[in-house]
Tab-separated table of C-alpha atoms in Angstrom:
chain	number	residue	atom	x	y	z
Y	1	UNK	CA	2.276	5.524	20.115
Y	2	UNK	CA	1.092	8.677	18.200
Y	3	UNK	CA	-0.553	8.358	14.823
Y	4	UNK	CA	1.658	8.209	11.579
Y	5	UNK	CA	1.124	11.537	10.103
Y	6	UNK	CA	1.180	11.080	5.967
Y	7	UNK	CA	3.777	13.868	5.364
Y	8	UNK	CA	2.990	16.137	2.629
Y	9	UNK	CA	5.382	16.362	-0.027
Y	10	UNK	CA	4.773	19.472	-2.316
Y	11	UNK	CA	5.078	18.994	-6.423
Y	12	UNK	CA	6.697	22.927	-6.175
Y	13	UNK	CA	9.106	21.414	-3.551
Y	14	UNK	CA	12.438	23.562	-3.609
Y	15	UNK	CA	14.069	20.688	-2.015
Y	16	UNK	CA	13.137	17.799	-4.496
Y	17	UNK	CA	16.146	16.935	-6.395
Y	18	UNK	CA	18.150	16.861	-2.737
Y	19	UNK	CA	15.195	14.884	-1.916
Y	20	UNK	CA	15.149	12.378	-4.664
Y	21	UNK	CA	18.479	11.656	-4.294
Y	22	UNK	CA	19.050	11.246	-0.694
Y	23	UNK	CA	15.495	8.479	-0.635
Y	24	UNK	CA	17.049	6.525	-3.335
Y	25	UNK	CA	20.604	6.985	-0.959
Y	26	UNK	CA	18.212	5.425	1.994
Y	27	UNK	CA	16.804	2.841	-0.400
Y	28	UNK	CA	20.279	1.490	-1.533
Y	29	UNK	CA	21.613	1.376	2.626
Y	30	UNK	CA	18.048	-0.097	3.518
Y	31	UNK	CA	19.221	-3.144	1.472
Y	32	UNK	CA	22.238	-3.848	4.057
Y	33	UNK	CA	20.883	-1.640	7.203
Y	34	UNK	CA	17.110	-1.785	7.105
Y	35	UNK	CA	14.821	1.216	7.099
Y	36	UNK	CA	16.078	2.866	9.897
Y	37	UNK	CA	17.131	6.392	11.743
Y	38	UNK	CA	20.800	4.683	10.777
Y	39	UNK	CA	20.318	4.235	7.679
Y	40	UNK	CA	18.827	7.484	7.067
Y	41	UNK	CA	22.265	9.395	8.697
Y	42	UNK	CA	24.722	6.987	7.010
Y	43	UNK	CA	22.969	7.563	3.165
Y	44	UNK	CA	23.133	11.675	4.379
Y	45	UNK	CA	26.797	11.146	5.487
Y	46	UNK	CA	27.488	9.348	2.273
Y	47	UNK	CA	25.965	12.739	0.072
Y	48	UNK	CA	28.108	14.758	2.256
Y	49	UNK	CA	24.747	16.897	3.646
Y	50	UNK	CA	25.255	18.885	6.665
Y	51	UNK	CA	24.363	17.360	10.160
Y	52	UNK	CA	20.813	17.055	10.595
Y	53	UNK	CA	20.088	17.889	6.714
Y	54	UNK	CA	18.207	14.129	6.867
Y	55	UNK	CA	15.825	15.110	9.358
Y	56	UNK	CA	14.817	18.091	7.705
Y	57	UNK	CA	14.288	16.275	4.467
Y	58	UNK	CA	12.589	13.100	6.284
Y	59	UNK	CA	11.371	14.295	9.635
Y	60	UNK	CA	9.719	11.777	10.008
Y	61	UNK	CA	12.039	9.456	9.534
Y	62	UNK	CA	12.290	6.021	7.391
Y	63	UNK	CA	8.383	6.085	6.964
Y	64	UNK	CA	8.734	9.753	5.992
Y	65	UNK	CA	10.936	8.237	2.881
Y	66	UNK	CA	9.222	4.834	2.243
Y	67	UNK	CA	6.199	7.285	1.799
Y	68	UNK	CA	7.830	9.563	-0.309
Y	69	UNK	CA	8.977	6.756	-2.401
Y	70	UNK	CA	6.130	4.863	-3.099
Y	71	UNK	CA	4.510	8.132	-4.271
Y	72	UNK	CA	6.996	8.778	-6.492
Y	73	UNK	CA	6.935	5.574	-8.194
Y	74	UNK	CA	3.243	5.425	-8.229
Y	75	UNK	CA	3.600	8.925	-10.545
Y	76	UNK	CA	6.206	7.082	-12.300
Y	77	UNK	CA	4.668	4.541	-13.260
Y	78	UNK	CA	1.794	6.225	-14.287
Y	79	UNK	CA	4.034	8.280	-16.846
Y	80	UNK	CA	5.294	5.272	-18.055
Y	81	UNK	CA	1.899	3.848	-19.182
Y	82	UNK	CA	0.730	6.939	-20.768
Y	83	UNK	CA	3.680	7.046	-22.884
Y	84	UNK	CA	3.087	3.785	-23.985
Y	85	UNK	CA	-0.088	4.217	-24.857
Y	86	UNK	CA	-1.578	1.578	-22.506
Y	87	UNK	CA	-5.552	3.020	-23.199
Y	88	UNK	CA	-5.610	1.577	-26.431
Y	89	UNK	CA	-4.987	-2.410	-24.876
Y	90	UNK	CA	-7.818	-4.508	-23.595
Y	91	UNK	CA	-8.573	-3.885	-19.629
Y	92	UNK	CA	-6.582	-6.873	-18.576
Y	93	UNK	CA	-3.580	-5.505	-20.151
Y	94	UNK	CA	-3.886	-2.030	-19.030
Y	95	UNK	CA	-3.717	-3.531	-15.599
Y	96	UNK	CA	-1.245	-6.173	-16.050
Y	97	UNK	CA	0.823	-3.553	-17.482
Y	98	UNK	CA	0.231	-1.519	-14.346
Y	99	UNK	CA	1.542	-3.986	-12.141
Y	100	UNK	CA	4.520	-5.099	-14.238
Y	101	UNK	CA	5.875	-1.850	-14.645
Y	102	UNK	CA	4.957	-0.720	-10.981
Y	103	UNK	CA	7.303	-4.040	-9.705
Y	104	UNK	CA	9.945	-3.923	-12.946
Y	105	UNK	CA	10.863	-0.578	-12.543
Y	106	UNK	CA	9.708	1.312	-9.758
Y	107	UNK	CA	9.767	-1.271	-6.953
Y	108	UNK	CA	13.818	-0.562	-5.944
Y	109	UNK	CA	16.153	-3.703	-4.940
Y	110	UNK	CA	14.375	-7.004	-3.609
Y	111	UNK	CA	15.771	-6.721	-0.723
Y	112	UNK	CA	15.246	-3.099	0.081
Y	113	UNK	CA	11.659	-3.541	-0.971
Y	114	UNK	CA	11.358	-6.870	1.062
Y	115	UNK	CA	12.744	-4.707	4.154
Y	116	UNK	CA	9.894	-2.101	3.868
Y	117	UNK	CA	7.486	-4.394	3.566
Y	118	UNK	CA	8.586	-6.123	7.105
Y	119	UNK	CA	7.994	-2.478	8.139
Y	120	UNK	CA	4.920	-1.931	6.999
Y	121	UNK	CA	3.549	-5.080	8.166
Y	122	UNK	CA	3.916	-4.494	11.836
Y	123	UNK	CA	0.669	-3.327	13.691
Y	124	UNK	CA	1.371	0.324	14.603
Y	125	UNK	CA	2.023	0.821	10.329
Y	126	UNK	CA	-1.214	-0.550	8.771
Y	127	UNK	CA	-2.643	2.755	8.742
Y	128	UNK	CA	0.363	3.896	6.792
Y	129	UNK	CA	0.738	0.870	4.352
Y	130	UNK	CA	-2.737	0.765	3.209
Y	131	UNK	CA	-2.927	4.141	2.626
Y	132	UNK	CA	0.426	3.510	0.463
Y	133	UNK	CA	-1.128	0.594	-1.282
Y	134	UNK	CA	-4.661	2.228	-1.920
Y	135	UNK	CA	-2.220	5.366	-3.283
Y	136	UNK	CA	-0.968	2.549	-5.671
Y	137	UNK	CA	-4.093	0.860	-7.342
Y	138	UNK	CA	-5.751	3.743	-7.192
Y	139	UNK	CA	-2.890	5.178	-9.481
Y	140	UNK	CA	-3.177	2.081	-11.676
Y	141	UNK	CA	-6.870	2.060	-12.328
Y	142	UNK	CA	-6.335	5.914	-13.348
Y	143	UNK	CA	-3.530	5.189	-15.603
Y	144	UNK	CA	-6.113	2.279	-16.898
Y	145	UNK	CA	-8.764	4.998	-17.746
Y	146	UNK	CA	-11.081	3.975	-14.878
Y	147	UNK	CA	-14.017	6.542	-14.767
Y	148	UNK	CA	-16.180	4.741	-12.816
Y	149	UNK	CA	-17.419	6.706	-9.932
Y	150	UNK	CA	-20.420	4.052	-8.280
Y	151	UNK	CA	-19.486	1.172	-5.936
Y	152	UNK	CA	-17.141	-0.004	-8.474
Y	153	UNK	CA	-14.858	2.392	-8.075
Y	154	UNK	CA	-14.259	0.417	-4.500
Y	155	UNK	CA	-14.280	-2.661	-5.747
Y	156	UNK	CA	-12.256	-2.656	-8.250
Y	157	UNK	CA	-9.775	-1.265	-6.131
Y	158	UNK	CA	-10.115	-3.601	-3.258
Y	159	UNK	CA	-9.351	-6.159	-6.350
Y	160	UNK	CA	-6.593	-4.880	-7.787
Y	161	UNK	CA	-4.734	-4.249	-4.449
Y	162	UNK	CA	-5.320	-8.035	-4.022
Y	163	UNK	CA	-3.615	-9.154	-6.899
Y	164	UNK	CA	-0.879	-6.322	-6.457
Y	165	UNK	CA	0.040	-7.586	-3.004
Y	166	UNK	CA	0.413	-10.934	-3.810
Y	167	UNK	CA	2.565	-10.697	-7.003
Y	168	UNK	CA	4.671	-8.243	-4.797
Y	169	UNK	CA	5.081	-11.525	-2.302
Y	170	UNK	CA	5.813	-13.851	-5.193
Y	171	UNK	CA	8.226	-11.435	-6.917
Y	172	UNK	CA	9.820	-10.625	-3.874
Y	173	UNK	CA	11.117	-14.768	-3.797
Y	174	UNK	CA	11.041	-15.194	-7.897
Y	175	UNK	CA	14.796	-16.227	-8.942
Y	176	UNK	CA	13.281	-17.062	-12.325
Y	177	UNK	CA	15.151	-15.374	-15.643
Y	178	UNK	CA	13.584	-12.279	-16.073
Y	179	UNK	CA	11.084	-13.310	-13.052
Y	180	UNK	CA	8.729	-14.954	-15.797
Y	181	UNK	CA	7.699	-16.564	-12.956
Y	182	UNK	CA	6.176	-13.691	-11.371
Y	183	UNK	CA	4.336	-12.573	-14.557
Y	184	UNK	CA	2.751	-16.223	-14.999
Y	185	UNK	CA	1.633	-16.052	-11.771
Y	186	UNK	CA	0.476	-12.382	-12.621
Y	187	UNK	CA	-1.299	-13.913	-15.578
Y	188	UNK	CA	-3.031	-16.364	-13.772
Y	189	UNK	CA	-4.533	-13.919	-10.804
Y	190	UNK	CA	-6.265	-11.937	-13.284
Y	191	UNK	CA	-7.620	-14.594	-14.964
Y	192	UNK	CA	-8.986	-15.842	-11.863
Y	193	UNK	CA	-10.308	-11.922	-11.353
Y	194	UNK	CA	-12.012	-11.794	-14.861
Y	195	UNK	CA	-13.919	-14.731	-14.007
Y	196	UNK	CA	-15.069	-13.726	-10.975
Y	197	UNK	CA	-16.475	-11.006	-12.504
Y	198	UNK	CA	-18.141	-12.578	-15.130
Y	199	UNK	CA	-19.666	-14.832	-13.084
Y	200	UNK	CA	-20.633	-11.652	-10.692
Y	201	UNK	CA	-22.335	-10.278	-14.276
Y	202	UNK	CA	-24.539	-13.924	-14.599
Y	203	UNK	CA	-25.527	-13.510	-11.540
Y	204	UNK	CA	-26.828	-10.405	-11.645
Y	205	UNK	CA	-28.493	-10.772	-14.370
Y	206	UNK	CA	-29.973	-14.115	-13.102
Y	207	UNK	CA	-31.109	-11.725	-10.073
Y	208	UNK	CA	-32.402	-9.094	-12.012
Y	209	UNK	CA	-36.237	-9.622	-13.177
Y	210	UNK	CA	-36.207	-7.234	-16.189
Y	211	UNK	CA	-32.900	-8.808	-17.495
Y	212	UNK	CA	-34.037	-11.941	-16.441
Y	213	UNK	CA	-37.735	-11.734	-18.204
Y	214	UNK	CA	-35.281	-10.020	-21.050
Y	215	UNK	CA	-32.942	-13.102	-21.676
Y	216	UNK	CA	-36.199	-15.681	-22.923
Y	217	UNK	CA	-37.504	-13.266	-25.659
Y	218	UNK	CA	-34.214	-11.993	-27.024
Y	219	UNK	CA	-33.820	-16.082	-27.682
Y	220	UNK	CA	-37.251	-15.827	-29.511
């Protein structure tokens, strides 16, 4: 099978209203139909676009939208966190705001979103969804105010899109009012992530002589 080319959706795009809506058209069929060619001709049929209008907007078909989506969202939510003014919270907030508002309000129906993700899962995608879910932490650590440009600019990353995916999983099954579920659990990952790297800080400076010949006489 040939690689997934990442289409390239231009912000100068004379088609991107007609785009918006007929990807959130394909989002609401996915729900019922799954992210498929069908769905993508029935939500066209059901805007009343000409006959092969879909094709030209998606050529590329459901991953052509699921791509275009999850960019959008990603910008999304980063517009929604500057206008809140998430910089002036504590780091664990900026990023549990990230993902809250990334699953709350840009994430589209469960069952839509639970459909992509069965897409995305299957071998011949990876390439595609990690690139998607990279585009999304990468987005949330820059809405954060992450300048960090040294090794952990990757790690933080690598992280983040841990926590991400797996509050996506438990969302995806959270019947809980107002999914406080999902946030608890949220809660609790990054707890378990600030730990980790406080105890990657001890160690380091257990590991590092000057710190280490530092830590006696500062007691002194």
């Amino acid at each position: 099978m040939d690689e997934q080319k990442t289409p390239d959706f231009a912000e100068n795009d004379p088609d991107s209203t007609l785009r918006d809506r007929l990807a959130d058209a394909v989002a609401s069929e996915a729900s019922f139909e799954g992210w498929t060619r069908a769905a993508l001709a029935s939500a066209a049929r059901g805007l009343d676009l000409p006959a092969g209008e879909g094709e030209r907007l998606f050529p590329g078909g459901p991953l052509d939208v699921l791509t275009f989506l999850s960019r959008r969202s990603d910008l999304r939510m980063v517009e929604d966190m500057e206008k809140e003014g998430v910089v002036a919270l504590k780091i664990r907030d900026r990023i549990k705001g990230a993902v809250r508002i990334r699953l709350e309000r840009h994430s589209g129906q469960r069952e839509s979103a639970r459909r992509a993700l069965s897409l995305l899962s299957l071998p011949f995608n990876a390439p595609l969804a990690l690139k998607l879910l990279y585009g999304t932490v990468d987005a949330m650590w820059y809405a954060a105010g992450d300048t960090s440009t040294d090794f952990n600019f990757y790690t933080k990353r690598a992280t983040l899109a841990g926590v991400y995916s797996s509050t996506l999983l438990y969302w995806l099954n959270d019947r809980s009012p107002g999914a406080e579920a999902t946030w608890a659990f949220l809660d609790r990952r990054i707890d378990d992530v600030m730990r980790i790297e406080k105890l990657k800080g001890q160690v380091r400076s257990w590991t590092n002589p000057k710190q280490a010949a530092a830590g006696p006489a500062a007691r002194r």
